[in-house]
């Protein structure tokens, strides 16, 4: 059986993030805590962010879900760490465009995130990939409000 | 089962991702045979009109077809009268109607509503809402380790404070067939009414509501080769008669005054607005189709499919099957997990091979918690599935396992 299409979805770098997630766990003090789930499938993420002076100083996640959702969470924390809030939100917007198969701003270095591009061809899995990013957006907005 | 049956379902004759479709998601919704599709087409092409009001010929024809469908349903579940058959949108709407009408009128503060850990969300939340509103207690019957229900636990849960017992006949996750007849008896001994969620039962078993002696029975057309948007609430006549409608408007009224109105007789007082006419016509065609094959035959086929599927699937190392191990205790539903591979990933790999299964929590989050899993994959079989479908599934599962162990 040929699984060329699957290879587009499950690239080596995604499996690497799934198997050995970066930034797994929870931050303790002075952090924003966001819990989000995907009610249709049961994926769940708990994200803690430490935002100081408009910069995402640290990010950790915990949760349960498929390879795509957990790998995406791992990549997201890696990508936003050290970025200022605007840049993190911009990245989220680029990611969302990428998932929806839209043209996206390719002037920004996406690093590992680019490996998730294949998900856009699997409509049922897009929500898996965007869950962690939605949680990050929510966390950043909550922090801004307080 | 006659191998020709598959050919009656046009949708099954297609390729998905380059492979012939194997549809194993009938517990979510079943596919529709040509006979049902044609009945809908014919209704819209020749008979379409509103019911119960026109003097004209089409109005009469539509009314005859709609009320004819009610008679068909009455015979299908062996109700004693067509007045006991209410056409609604589906099982969810039917359970909500009972909760909001019967429940509000009969459940007082401190009373109990008893359900089980294996209910679909649609047989949990209406009761949660009712319990909150009335200050009543919602109790759950514990499950046995193999995902069955023991009458001992039923007896322990139902007391003289219990007003409503509501239970699924066939679990949409575990496939378990519950002893609803015996449970109804226990409920009645304590003066409670018994509601049966028959969504997964009506497509697969012969239903006899008088023999079950349940007070309410709900099911949906779309899971039994009928169209979406049509379902049935059966209720014992004296109970339905005493119940107030929950939807008000056209069709359900007898006399409308400026400040007060009266309702039509049963069952129409519960069918406010233009009814689901085409849906009922399609449901009648679905019943004809199922009865021609024979519900006993279908049930036998499902047990057979479950037995073969469980046998072949459990040969895959690292595959865990949930629910009763004895295929005689379950319908054609096999819920499972493949070790180290998340069910979504399993479902995507299978989909790439043309095989449709469900992955997720199956609208049964309390049951997932009881099973101590966040999600599972589910293969559900119906009359159009055969052994070759199981072989394709097993082959697909082996590929999924291989694929993920290779990547790691």
mmCIF file of C-alpha atoms in Angstrom, chain B residues 53-187:
data_model
loop_
_atom_site.group_PDB
_atom_site.id
_atom_site.type_symbol
_atom_site.label_atom_id
_atom_site.label_comp_id
_atom_site.label_asym_id
_atom_site.label_seq_id
_atom_site.Cartn_x
_atom_site.Cartn_y
_atom_site.Cartn_z
ATOM 1 C CA UNK B 53 -55.347 21.314 5.848
ATOM 2 C CA UNK B 54 -55.699 21.330 2.082
ATOM 3 C CA UNK B 55 -59.003 20.432 0.494
ATOM 4 C CA UNK B 56 -57.148 19.732 -2.711
ATOM 5 C CA UNK B 57 -55.986 16.360 -3.983
ATOM 6 C CA UNK B 58 -52.274 16.841 -3.379
ATOM 7 C CA UNK B 59 -52.984 17.835 0.206
ATOM 8 C CA UNK B 60 -54.888 14.610 0.670
ATOM 9 C CA UNK B 61 -52.169 12.542 -0.923
ATOM 10 C CA UNK B 62 -49.450 14.096 1.242
ATOM 11 C CA UNK B 63 -51.586 13.578 4.352
ATOM 12 C CA UNK B 64 -52.203 9.958 3.444
ATOM 13 C CA UNK B 65 -48.506 9.339 2.955
ATOM 14 C CA UNK B 66 -47.569 11.105 6.189
ATOM 15 C CA UNK B 67 -50.181 9.311 8.279
ATOM 16 C CA UNK B 68 -49.418 6.079 6.430
ATOM 17 C CA UNK B 69 -45.842 6.401 7.626
ATOM 18 C CA UNK B 70 -47.118 6.704 11.186
ATOM 19 C CA UNK B 71 -49.012 3.426 10.813
ATOM 20 C CA UNK B 72 -45.879 1.815 9.436
ATOM 21 C CA UNK B 73 -43.882 2.966 12.468
ATOM 22 C CA UNK B 74 -46.604 1.791 14.824
ATOM 23 C CA UNK B 75 -46.382 -1.712 13.352
ATOM 24 C CA UNK B 76 -42.573 -1.575 13.206
ATOM 25 C CA UNK B 77 -42.241 -1.156 16.974
ATOM 26 C CA UNK B 78 -45.564 -2.851 17.830
ATOM 27 C CA UNK B 79 -47.164 0.148 19.528
ATOM 28 C CA UNK B 80 -50.844 -0.307 20.342
ATOM 29 C CA UNK B 81 -52.013 2.820 18.544
ATOM 30 C CA UNK B 82 -50.818 5.450 16.055
ATOM 31 C CA UNK B 83 -51.642 8.027 18.736
ATOM 32 C CA UNK B 84 -48.528 6.823 20.517
ATOM 33 C CA UNK B 85 -46.239 7.698 17.596
ATOM 34 C CA UNK B 86 -44.922 11.277 17.540
ATOM 35 C CA UNK B 87 -42.788 12.394 14.593
ATOM 36 C CA UNK B 88 -39.906 14.608 15.680
ATOM 37 C CA UNK B 89 -36.478 15.591 14.414
ATOM 38 C CA UNK B 90 -34.646 12.689 16.027
ATOM 39 C CA UNK B 91 -33.750 10.880 19.226
ATOM 40 C CA UNK B 92 -32.266 14.004 20.822
ATOM 41 C CA UNK B 93 -35.461 15.997 20.295
ATOM 42 C CA UNK B 94 -37.544 13.102 21.612
ATOM 43 C CA UNK B 95 -35.579 12.791 24.856
ATOM 44 C CA UNK B 96 -35.667 16.558 25.319
ATOM 45 C CA UNK B 97 -39.437 16.549 24.860
ATOM 46 C CA UNK B 98 -39.879 13.934 27.592
ATOM 47 C CA UNK B 99 -37.501 15.784 29.930
ATOM 48 C CA UNK B 100 -39.150 19.134 29.372
ATOM 49 C CA UNK B 101 -42.752 17.992 29.371
ATOM 50 C CA UNK B 102 -43.083 14.852 31.494
ATOM 51 C CA UNK B 103 -40.023 15.730 33.580
ATOM 52 C CA UNK B 104 -41.048 19.258 34.518
ATOM 53 C CA UNK B 105 -44.515 18.106 35.480
ATOM 54 C CA UNK B 106 -43.488 15.092 37.542
ATOM 55 C CA UNK B 107 -40.024 15.608 39.011
ATOM 56 C CA UNK B 108 -39.912 17.504 42.318
ATOM 57 C CA UNK B 109 -37.085 18.663 44.539
ATOM 58 C CA UNK B 110 -35.180 15.701 45.969
ATOM 59 C CA UNK B 111 -36.565 13.241 43.407
ATOM 60 C CA UNK B 112 -34.168 11.076 41.439
ATOM 61 C CA UNK B 113 -33.471 10.574 37.758
ATOM 62 C CA UNK B 114 -31.438 7.456 37.017
ATOM 63 C CA UNK B 115 -29.234 6.982 33.939
ATOM 64 C CA UNK B 116 -26.024 5.002 33.258
ATOM 65 C CA UNK B 117 -22.353 5.674 32.549
ATOM 66 C CA UNK B 118 -22.751 4.506 28.967
ATOM 67 C CA UNK B 119 -25.233 7.136 27.788
ATOM 68 C CA UNK B 120 -24.810 9.310 24.727
ATOM 69 C CA UNK B 121 -24.698 13.024 25.572
ATOM 70 C CA UNK B 122 -28.268 13.292 24.292
ATOM 71 C CA UNK B 123 -29.418 11.020 27.108
ATOM 72 C CA UNK B 124 -27.374 12.854 29.758
ATOM 73 C CA UNK B 125 -27.706 16.586 29.272
ATOM 74 C CA UNK B 126 -31.535 16.831 29.080
ATOM 75 C CA UNK B 127 -31.612 15.106 32.489
ATOM 76 C CA UNK B 128 -28.801 17.250 33.901
ATOM 77 C CA UNK B 129 -30.750 20.341 32.934
ATOM 78 C CA UNK B 130 -33.973 18.972 34.386
ATOM 79 C CA UNK B 131 -32.245 17.941 37.629
ATOM 80 C CA UNK B 132 -30.717 21.403 38.011
ATOM 81 C CA UNK B 133 -34.021 23.126 37.324
ATOM 82 C CA UNK B 134 -36.040 20.965 39.727
ATOM 83 C CA UNK B 135 -33.418 20.450 42.427
ATOM 84 C CA UNK B 136 -33.516 16.728 41.667
ATOM 85 C CA UNK B 137 -30.689 14.200 41.956
ATOM 86 C CA UNK B 138 -29.135 12.673 38.838
ATOM 87 C CA UNK B 139 -27.818 9.170 39.560
ATOM 88 C CA UNK B 140 -25.606 6.973 37.405
ATOM 89 C CA UNK B 141 -25.786 3.187 37.325
ATOM 90 C CA UNK B 142 -22.269 1.736 37.558
ATOM 91 C CA UNK B 143 -21.008 -0.546 34.810
ATOM 92 C CA UNK B 144 -19.434 -3.963 35.145
ATOM 93 C CA UNK B 145 -15.821 -4.340 34.104
ATOM 94 C CA UNK B 146 -16.779 -5.678 30.673
ATOM 95 C CA UNK B 147 -19.032 -2.694 29.984
ATOM 96 C CA UNK B 148 -22.332 -4.406 30.745
ATOM 97 C CA UNK B 149 -25.010 -3.494 33.271
ATOM 98 C CA UNK B 150 -25.963 -5.838 36.094
ATOM 99 C CA UNK B 151 -29.501 -5.860 37.443
ATOM 100 C CA UNK B 152 -27.972 -5.803 40.913
ATOM 101 C CA UNK B 153 -26.549 -2.341 40.212
ATOM 102 C CA UNK B 154 -29.855 -1.299 38.675
ATOM 103 C CA UNK B 155 -31.702 -2.350 41.833
ATOM 104 C CA UNK B 156 -29.160 -0.498 43.953
ATOM 105 C CA UNK B 157 -29.668 2.745 42.018
ATOM 106 C CA UNK B 158 -33.474 2.853 41.675
ATOM 107 C CA UNK B 159 -35.416 3.829 44.800
ATOM 108 C CA UNK B 160 -38.907 5.035 45.656
ATOM 109 C CA UNK B 161 -37.654 8.590 45.053
ATOM 110 C CA UNK B 162 -36.814 7.699 41.449
ATOM 111 C CA UNK B 163 -39.232 9.285 38.983
ATOM 112 C CA UNK B 164 -37.498 8.605 35.667
ATOM 113 C CA UNK B 165 -35.084 5.893 34.518
ATOM 114 C CA UNK B 166 -33.545 6.487 31.117
ATOM 115 C CA UNK B 167 -31.213 4.011 29.479
ATOM 116 C CA UNK B 168 -29.659 3.275 26.130
ATOM 117 C CA UNK B 169 -30.791 -0.014 24.563
ATOM 118 C CA UNK B 170 -27.583 -0.538 22.546
ATOM 119 C CA UNK B 171 -24.481 1.473 23.468
ATOM 120 C CA UNK B 172 -23.038 3.507 20.592
ATOM 121 C CA UNK B 173 -19.549 2.949 21.983
ATOM 122 C CA UNK B 174 -19.428 -0.449 23.641
ATOM 123 C CA UNK B 175 -22.077 -2.078 21.477
ATOM 124 C CA UNK B 176 -23.553 -3.508 24.683
ATOM 125 C CA UNK B 177 -27.180 -4.588 24.519
ATOM 126 C CA UNK B 178 -28.829 -3.626 27.784
ATOM 127 C CA UNK B 179 -31.593 -5.567 29.583
ATOM 128 C CA UNK B 180 -34.074 -2.702 29.228
ATOM 129 C CA UNK B 181 -37.101 -4.943 29.684
ATOM 130 C CA UNK B 182 -35.916 -6.087 33.101
ATOM 131 C CA UNK B 183 -34.890 -2.541 34.030
ATOM 132 C CA UNK B 184 -38.360 -1.262 33.073
ATOM 133 C CA UNK B 185 -39.855 -3.810 35.445
ATOM 134 C CA UNK B 186 -37.658 -2.630 38.313
ATOM 135 C CA UNK B 187 -38.452 1.018 37.501
#
